[in-house]
Amino acid sequence: MSRVRVHNFSISLDGFCTGEGQSLDAPFGHAGGRLHEWFFRTRTFREMHGDSGGGTSVDDAVARTWEAGIGAEIMGRNKFGPQRGPWEDHEWTGWWGANPPFHTPVFVLTHYPRPSLEMEGGTTFHFVDVTPQEALRQAREAAGDLDVRIGGGVATVREFLRLDLVDHVHLAVVPIVLGRGERLWDGLEGLEERFETESVTTPSGVTHLTLTRR
């Protein structure tokens, strides 16, 4: 069976993966870009956005594993956009422009489904009001023999971990303290018992944790 993976998921020293006050102008709230500066500097990030250059350090080598072998993604509505409640219109098509970097089917968890949205480059967003288990079944069917990535946001990753639906997790522990926002670890006491854990710290100060199901 295909694996379920989390990649390039940044977390602060005090366990927050996004700041307080998410909005259209502040996708990560008061955290700004601080959680992801390590990623913005990599060649992987720049290639995702059609640009050249970028670093080829260990940070880049770890970040690059996010795409290989992925056939579908599941994300929460908070990752797709800042709106809440019923869709006021269907003009919002995500943060990523006309050609999102996923290039696979993407299943967006929402209580307010809307028609599927086909984008350039092979990405199609499907808006589904289903349980995590059912979303995973649909994503696996779409992915075929390839793996499924849980793309975020925080509540979505936390719920899939709580339900023991994740096989591989890459966390980038960034040496900052946010103090407020949305924490990943709440309700996940004893999670480490399910995984083998490896870590590597890079010159950027980021510690990359890899958790692989035992």
PDB file of C-alpha atoms in Angstrom:
ATOM      1  CA  MET A   1       0.000   0.000   0.000  1.00  0.00           C
ATOM      2  CA  SER A   2       1.141   3.548  -0.696  1.00  0.00           C
ATOM      3  CA  ARG A   3       2.628   5.567   2.156  1.00  0.00           C
ATOM      4  CA  VAL A   4       1.220   8.727   3.711  1.00  0.00           C
ATOM      5  CA  ARG A   5       3.880  11.437   4.058  1.00  0.00           C
ATOM      6  CA  VAL A   6       4.380  14.902   5.543  1.00  0.00           C
ATOM      7  CA  HIS A   7       7.265  17.030   4.214  1.00  0.00           C
ATOM      8  CA  ASN A   8       8.908  20.400   4.864  1.00  0.00           C
ATOM      9  CA  PHE A   9       6.606  21.124   7.785  1.00  0.00           C
ATOM     10  CA  SER A  10       8.210  23.920   9.795  1.00  0.00           C
ATOM     11  CA  ILE A  11       7.736  24.159  13.555  1.00  0.00           C
ATOM     12  CA  SER A  12       9.036  26.597  16.162  1.00  0.00           C
ATOM     13  CA  LEU A  13      10.912  25.599  19.304  1.00  0.00           C
ATOM     14  CA  ASP A  14       7.696  26.011  21.293  1.00  0.00           C
ATOM     15  CA  GLY A  15       5.684  23.826  18.933  1.00  0.00           C
ATOM     16  CA  PHE A  16       3.825  26.326  16.744  1.00  0.00           C
ATOM     17  CA  CYS A  17       3.536  25.745  12.995  1.00  0.00           C
ATOM     18  CA  THR A  18       1.798  29.005  12.192  1.00  0.00           C
ATOM     19  CA  GLY A  19       1.352  32.298  13.971  1.00  0.00           C
ATOM     20  CA  GLU A  20      -1.740  34.020  15.265  1.00  0.00           C
ATOM     21  CA  GLY A  21      -3.854  36.193  12.971  1.00  0.00           C
ATOM     22  CA  GLN A  22      -3.794  34.472   9.574  1.00  0.00           C
ATOM     23  CA  SER A  23      -5.179  36.679   6.801  1.00  0.00           C
ATOM     24  CA  LEU A  24      -4.875  37.309   3.082  1.00  0.00           C
ATOM     25  CA  ASP A  25      -1.974  39.658   3.752  1.00  0.00           C
ATOM     26  CA  ALA A  26      -0.413  37.429   6.438  1.00  0.00           C
ATOM     27  CA  PRO A  27      -0.760  33.743   5.468  1.00  0.00           C
ATOM     28  CA  PHE A  28       1.213  32.662   8.556  1.00  0.00           C
ATOM     29  CA  GLY A  29      -0.101  35.313  10.914  1.00  0.00           C
ATOM     30  CA  HIS A  30       2.359  37.131  13.152  1.00  0.00           C
ATOM     31  CA  ALA A  31       5.038  34.530  12.314  1.00  0.00           C
ATOM     32  CA  GLY A  32       5.478  36.119   8.901  1.00  0.00           C
ATOM     33  CA  GLY A  33       8.120  34.249   6.919  1.00  0.00           C
ATOM     34  CA  ARG A  34      10.283  33.349   9.915  1.00  0.00           C
ATOM     35  CA  LEU A  35       9.267  29.688   9.990  1.00  0.00           C
ATOM     36  CA  HIS A  36      10.111  29.210   6.320  1.00  0.00           C
ATOM     37  CA  GLU A  37      13.164  31.355   5.635  1.00  0.00           C
ATOM     38  CA  TRP A  38      15.320  28.216   5.553  1.00  0.00           C
ATOM     39  CA  PHE A  39      13.102  26.845   2.752  1.00  0.00           C
ATOM     40  CA  PHE A  40      12.857  30.094   0.787  1.00  0.00           C
ATOM     41  CA  ARG A  41      16.643  30.046   0.364  1.00  0.00           C
ATOM     42  CA  THR A  42      16.772  26.567  -1.222  1.00  0.00           C
ATOM     43  CA  ARG A  43      16.988  25.709  -4.895  1.00  0.00           C
ATOM     44  CA  THR A  44      13.988  23.426  -4.377  1.00  0.00           C
ATOM     45  CA  PHE A  45      11.752  26.347  -3.412  1.00  0.00           C
ATOM     46  CA  ARG A  46      12.939  28.494  -6.301  1.00  0.00           C
ATOM     47  CA  GLU A  47      12.388  25.695  -8.808  1.00  0.00           C
ATOM     48  CA  MET A  48       8.866  25.175  -7.462  1.00  0.00           C
ATOM     49  CA  HIS A  49       8.128  28.776  -8.486  1.00  0.00           C
ATOM     50  CA  GLY A  50       9.867  28.633 -11.862  1.00  0.00           C
ATOM     51  CA  ASP A  51      12.966  30.529 -10.732  1.00  0.00           C
ATOM     52  CA  SER A  52      16.662  29.669 -10.891  1.00  0.00           C
ATOM     53  CA  GLY A  53      19.337  29.864  -8.236  1.00  0.00           C
ATOM     54  CA  GLY A  54      18.957  29.029  -4.576  1.00  0.00           C
ATOM     55  CA  GLY A  55      21.135  27.091  -2.172  1.00  0.00           C
ATOM     56  CA  THR A  56      22.085  23.428  -2.540  1.00  0.00           C
ATOM     57  CA  SER A  57      22.929  22.770   1.110  1.00  0.00           C
ATOM     58  CA  VAL A  58      21.624  20.010   3.364  1.00  0.00           C
ATOM     59  CA  ASP A  59      18.452  22.062   3.785  1.00  0.00           C
ATOM     60  CA  ASP A  60      17.881  21.773   0.047  1.00  0.00           C
ATOM     61  CA  ALA A  61      18.663  18.058  -0.032  1.00  0.00           C
ATOM     62  CA  VAL A  62      16.063  17.388   2.670  1.00  0.00           C
ATOM     63  CA  ALA A  63      13.496  19.745   1.149  1.00  0.00           C
ATOM     64  CA  ARG A  64      13.825  18.093  -2.260  1.00  0.00           C
ATOM     65  CA  THR A  65      12.331  14.816  -1.022  1.00  0.00           C
ATOM     66  CA  TRP A  66       8.872  16.421  -0.818  1.00  0.00           C
ATOM     67  CA  GLU A  67       7.908  15.620  -4.416  1.00  0.00           C
ATOM     68  CA  ALA A  68       9.389  12.243  -5.342  1.00  0.00           C
ATOM     69  CA  GLY A  69       6.819   9.475  -5.495  1.00  0.00           C
ATOM     70  CA  ILE A  70       3.791  11.636  -4.629  1.00  0.00           C
ATOM     71  CA  GLY A  71       0.586  10.958  -6.529  1.00  0.00           C
ATOM     72  CA  ALA A  72      -1.940  13.064  -4.586  1.00  0.00           C
ATOM     73  CA  GLU A  73      -2.139  15.572  -1.742  1.00  0.00           C
ATOM     74  CA  ILE A  74      -4.620  16.234   1.050  1.00  0.00           C
ATOM     75  CA  MET A  75      -4.784  19.700   2.566  1.00  0.00           C
ATOM     76  CA  GLY A  76      -7.094  21.596   4.856  1.00  0.00           C
ATOM     77  CA  ARG A  77      -9.074  24.589   3.723  1.00  0.00           C
ATOM     78  CA  ASN A  78      -6.864  26.873   5.824  1.00  0.00           C
ATOM     79  CA  LYS A  79      -3.919  25.948   3.615  1.00  0.00           C
ATOM     80  CA  PHE A  80      -5.905  26.608   0.449  1.00  0.00           C
ATOM     81  CA  GLY A  81      -6.876  30.122   1.531  1.00  0.00           C
ATOM     82  CA  PRO A  82      -7.820  32.492   4.348  1.00  0.00           C
ATOM     83  CA  GLN A  83     -11.598  32.408   3.860  1.00  0.00           C
ATOM     84  CA  ARG A  84     -13.939  30.905   6.459  1.00  0.00           C
ATOM     85  CA  GLY A  85     -17.533  29.767   6.200  1.00  0.00           C
ATOM     86  CA  PRO A  86     -19.505  29.510   2.941  1.00  0.00           C
ATOM     87  CA  TRP A  87     -17.628  30.536  -0.192  1.00  0.00           C
ATOM     88  CA  GLU A  88     -18.566  34.107  -1.086  1.00  0.00           C
ATOM     89  CA  ASP A  89     -17.463  33.416  -4.650  1.00  0.00           C
ATOM     90  CA  HIS A  90     -15.281  30.971  -6.559  1.00  0.00           C
ATOM     91  CA  GLU A  91     -12.705  33.470  -7.780  1.00  0.00           C
ATOM     92  CA  TRP A  92     -10.121  32.430  -5.160  1.00  0.00           C
ATOM     93  CA  THR A  93      -7.972  29.643  -6.626  1.00  0.00           C
ATOM     94  CA  GLY A  94      -5.293  29.337  -3.935  1.00  0.00           C
ATOM     95  CA  TRP A  95      -2.077  31.122  -3.043  1.00  0.00           C
ATOM     96  CA  TRP A  96      -0.041  29.627  -5.893  1.00  0.00           C
ATOM     97  CA  GLY A  97      -1.182  31.298  -9.115  1.00  0.00           C
ATOM     98  CA  ALA A  98      -2.325  29.585 -12.299  1.00  0.00           C
ATOM     99  CA  ASN A  99       0.231  26.748 -12.096  1.00  0.00           C
ATOM    100  CA  PRO A 100       0.404  25.438  -8.505  1.00  0.00           C
ATOM    101  CA  PRO A 101       3.471  23.369  -7.578  1.00  0.00           C
ATOM    102  CA  PHE A 102       1.576  20.159  -6.754  1.00  0.00           C
ATOM    103  CA  HIS A 103       0.969  18.732 -10.274  1.00  0.00           C
ATOM    104  CA  THR A 104      -1.331  16.058  -8.816  1.00  0.00           C
ATOM    105  CA  PRO A 105      -4.920  15.796  -7.624  1.00  0.00           C
ATOM    106  CA  VAL A 106      -5.309  17.766  -4.361  1.00  0.00           C
ATOM    107  CA  PHE A 107      -8.161  17.002  -1.959  1.00  0.00           C
ATOM    108  CA  VAL A 108      -9.140  20.063   0.092  1.00  0.00           C
ATOM    109  CA  LEU A 109     -10.997  19.252   3.320  1.00  0.00           C
ATOM    110  CA  THR A 110     -13.864  21.681   3.835  1.00  0.00           C
ATOM    111  CA  HIS A 111     -17.403  21.757   5.220  1.00  0.00           C
ATOM    112  CA  TYR A 112     -18.373  23.841   2.183  1.00  0.00           C
ATOM    113  CA  PRO A 113     -17.706  21.856  -1.015  1.00  0.00           C
ATOM    114  CA  ARG A 114     -17.448  23.645  -4.358  1.00  0.00           C
ATOM    115  CA  PRO A 115     -16.865  22.375  -7.913  1.00  0.00           C
ATOM    116  CA  SER A 116     -13.464  20.874  -8.653  1.00  0.00           C
ATOM    117  CA  LEU A 117     -10.909  23.356  -9.929  1.00  0.00           C
ATOM    118  CA  GLU A 118      -8.553  22.290 -12.727  1.00  0.00           C
ATOM    119  CA  MET A 119      -5.348  24.320 -12.881  1.00  0.00           C
ATOM    120  CA  GLU A 120      -2.336  24.387 -15.171  1.00  0.00           C
ATOM    121  CA  GLY A 121       0.389  21.783 -14.796  1.00  0.00           C
ATOM    122  CA  GLY A 122      -1.769  18.860 -13.722  1.00  0.00           C
ATOM    123  CA  THR A 123      -3.105  20.174 -10.404  1.00  0.00           C
ATOM    124  CA  THR A 124      -6.836  19.686  -9.801  1.00  0.00           C
ATOM    125  CA  PHE A 125      -8.344  20.795  -6.494  1.00  0.00           C
ATOM    126  CA  HIS A 126     -11.239  18.662  -5.254  1.00  0.00           C
ATOM    127  CA  PHE A 127     -13.239  20.162  -2.355  1.00  0.00           C
ATOM    128  CA  VAL A 128     -14.585  17.391  -0.137  1.00  0.00           C
ATOM    129  CA  ASP A 129     -16.624  17.281   3.077  1.00  0.00           C
ATOM    130  CA  VAL A 130     -15.549  13.858   4.313  1.00  0.00           C
ATOM    131  CA  THR A 131     -13.671  12.227   7.181  1.00  0.00           C
ATOM    132  CA  PRO A 132      -9.867  12.026   7.048  1.00  0.00           C
ATOM    133  CA  GLN A 133     -10.174   8.293   6.413  1.00  0.00           C
ATOM    134  CA  GLU A 134     -12.446   8.832   3.419  1.00  0.00           C
ATOM    135  CA  ALA A 135     -10.266  11.629   2.070  1.00  0.00           C
ATOM    136  CA  LEU A 136      -7.301   9.270   2.283  1.00  0.00           C
ATOM    137  CA  ARG A 137      -9.226   6.547   0.468  1.00  0.00           C
ATOM    138  CA  GLN A 138     -10.048   8.955  -2.358  1.00  0.00           C
ATOM    139  CA  ALA A 139      -6.498  10.289  -2.504  1.00  0.00           C
ATOM    140  CA  ARG A 140      -5.029   6.787  -2.611  1.00  0.00           C
ATOM    141  CA  GLU A 141      -7.371   5.867  -5.427  1.00  0.00           C
ATOM    142  CA  ALA A 142      -6.243   8.951  -7.356  1.00  0.00           C
ATOM    143  CA  ALA A 143      -2.543   8.338  -6.576  1.00  0.00           C
ATOM    144  CA  GLY A 144      -2.477   4.736  -7.785  1.00  0.00           C
ATOM    145  CA  ASP A 145       0.794   3.139  -6.686  1.00  0.00           C
ATOM    146  CA  LEU A 146       2.270   6.464  -5.580  1.00  0.00           C
ATOM    147  CA  ASP A 147       2.257   8.023  -2.101  1.00  0.00           C
ATOM    148  CA  VAL A 148      -0.128  10.578  -0.600  1.00  0.00           C
ATOM    149  CA  ARG A 149       1.204  13.786   0.942  1.00  0.00           C
ATOM    150  CA  ILE A 150      -0.559  15.518   3.838  1.00  0.00           C
ATOM    151  CA  GLY A 151       0.223  19.124   3.025  1.00  0.00           C
ATOM    152  CA  GLY A 152      -1.189  20.995   6.041  1.00  0.00           C
ATOM    153  CA  GLY A 153      -2.247  23.153   7.652  1.00  0.00           C
ATOM    154  CA  VAL A 154      -1.554  22.414  11.265  1.00  0.00           C
ATOM    155  CA  ALA A 155      -4.980  21.064  12.234  1.00  0.00           C
ATOM    156  CA  THR A 156      -5.000  18.694   9.260  1.00  0.00           C
ATOM    157  CA  VAL A 157      -1.553  17.246   9.989  1.00  0.00           C
ATOM    158  CA  ARG A 158      -2.395  16.945  13.687  1.00  0.00           C
ATOM    159  CA  GLU A 159      -5.654  15.095  12.970  1.00  0.00           C
ATOM    160  CA  PHE A 160      -4.027  12.620  10.582  1.00  0.00           C
ATOM    161  CA  LEU A 161      -1.333  11.963  13.198  1.00  0.00           C
ATOM    162  CA  ARG A 162      -3.951  11.556  15.925  1.00  0.00           C
ATOM    163  CA  LEU A 163      -5.764   8.963  13.823  1.00  0.00           C
ATOM    164  CA  ASP A 164      -2.475   7.144  13.135  1.00  0.00           C
ATOM    165  CA  LEU A 165      -2.794   7.588   9.372  1.00  0.00           C
ATOM    166  CA  VAL A 166       0.727   8.902   8.708  1.00  0.00           C
ATOM    167  CA  ASP A 167       3.787   6.777   7.845  1.00  0.00           C
ATOM    168  CA  HIS A 168       6.516   9.404   7.391  1.00  0.00           C
ATOM    169  CA  VAL A 169       6.955  12.909   8.805  1.00  0.00           C
ATOM    170  CA  HIS A 170       9.654  15.482   8.043  1.00  0.00           C
ATOM    171  CA  LEU A 171       9.653  18.409  10.484  1.00  0.00           C
ATOM    172  CA  ALA A 172      11.984  21.389  10.204  1.00  0.00           C
ATOM    173  CA  VAL A 173      12.524  22.686  13.748  1.00  0.00           C
ATOM    174  CA  VAL A 174      13.315  26.386  13.360  1.00  0.00           C
ATOM    175  CA  PRO A 175      15.191  28.098  16.237  1.00  0.00           C
ATOM    176  CA  ILE A 176      12.562  30.736  16.974  1.00  0.00           C
ATOM    177  CA  VAL A 177       9.941  31.114  19.716  1.00  0.00           C
ATOM    178  CA  LEU A 178       6.527  32.267  18.478  1.00  0.00           C
ATOM    179  CA  GLY A 179       4.630  32.225  21.774  1.00  0.00           C
ATOM    180  CA  ARG A 180       1.229  32.008  20.135  1.00  0.00           C
ATOM    181  CA  GLY A 181      -0.468  30.560  17.100  1.00  0.00           C
ATOM    182  CA  GLU A 182      -1.474  26.972  16.338  1.00  0.00           C
ATOM    183  CA  ARG A 183       0.470  24.162  17.987  1.00  0.00           C
ATOM    184  CA  LEU A 184       1.101  20.811  16.362  1.00  0.00           C
ATOM    185  CA  TRP A 185       1.588  18.603  19.417  1.00  0.00           C
ATOM    186  CA  ASP A 186      -1.613  19.209  21.383  1.00  0.00           C
ATOM    187  CA  GLY A 187      -3.370  15.894  22.032  1.00  0.00           C
ATOM    188  CA  LEU A 188      -0.510  13.800  20.612  1.00  0.00           C
ATOM    189  CA  GLU A 189       1.100  12.594  23.849  1.00  0.00           C
ATOM    190  CA  GLY A 190       3.216   9.471  23.269  1.00  0.00           C
ATOM    191  CA  LEU A 191       3.395  10.004  19.497  1.00  0.00           C
ATOM    192  CA  GLU A 192       7.119   9.145  19.529  1.00  0.00           C
ATOM    193  CA  GLU A 193       6.307   5.547  20.443  1.00  0.00           C
ATOM    194  CA  ARG A 194       4.926   4.946  16.944  1.00  0.00           C
ATOM    195  CA  PHE A 195       7.978   6.213  15.051  1.00  0.00           C
ATOM    196  CA  GLU A 196      11.712   5.810  14.637  1.00  0.00           C
ATOM    197  CA  THR A 197      13.246   9.280  14.795  1.00  0.00           C
ATOM    198  CA  GLU A 198      16.372  10.639  13.121  1.00  0.00           C
ATOM    199  CA  SER A 199      17.679  14.195  13.151  1.00  0.00           C
ATOM    200  CA  VAL A 200      20.255  16.365  11.427  1.00  0.00           C
ATOM    201  CA  THR A 201      21.111  19.984  12.225  1.00  0.00           C
ATOM    202  CA  THR A 202      22.254  22.211   9.395  1.00  0.00           C
ATOM    203  CA  PRO A 203      24.379  25.403   9.319  1.00  0.00           C
ATOM    204  CA  SER A 204      21.163  27.425   9.024  1.00  0.00           C
ATOM    205  CA  GLY A 205      20.345  26.389  12.592  1.00  0.00           C
ATOM    206  CA  VAL A 206      17.398  24.249  11.517  1.00  0.00           C
ATOM    207  CA  THR A 207      17.083  20.708  12.882  1.00  0.00           C
ATOM    208  CA  HIS A 208      15.411  18.328  10.462  1.00  0.00           C
ATOM    209  CA  LEU A 209      13.484  15.573  12.248  1.00  0.00           C
ATOM    210  CA  THR A 210      12.391  12.521  10.281  1.00  0.00           C
ATOM    211  CA  LEU A 211       9.815  10.251  11.880  1.00  0.00           C
ATOM    212  CA  THR A 212       9.246   6.897  10.172  1.00  0.00           C
ATOM    213  CA  ARG A 213       6.562   4.447  11.279  1.00  0.00           C
ATOM    214  CA  ARG A 214       8.004   1.522  13.251  1.00  0.00           C
TER     215      ARG A 214
END
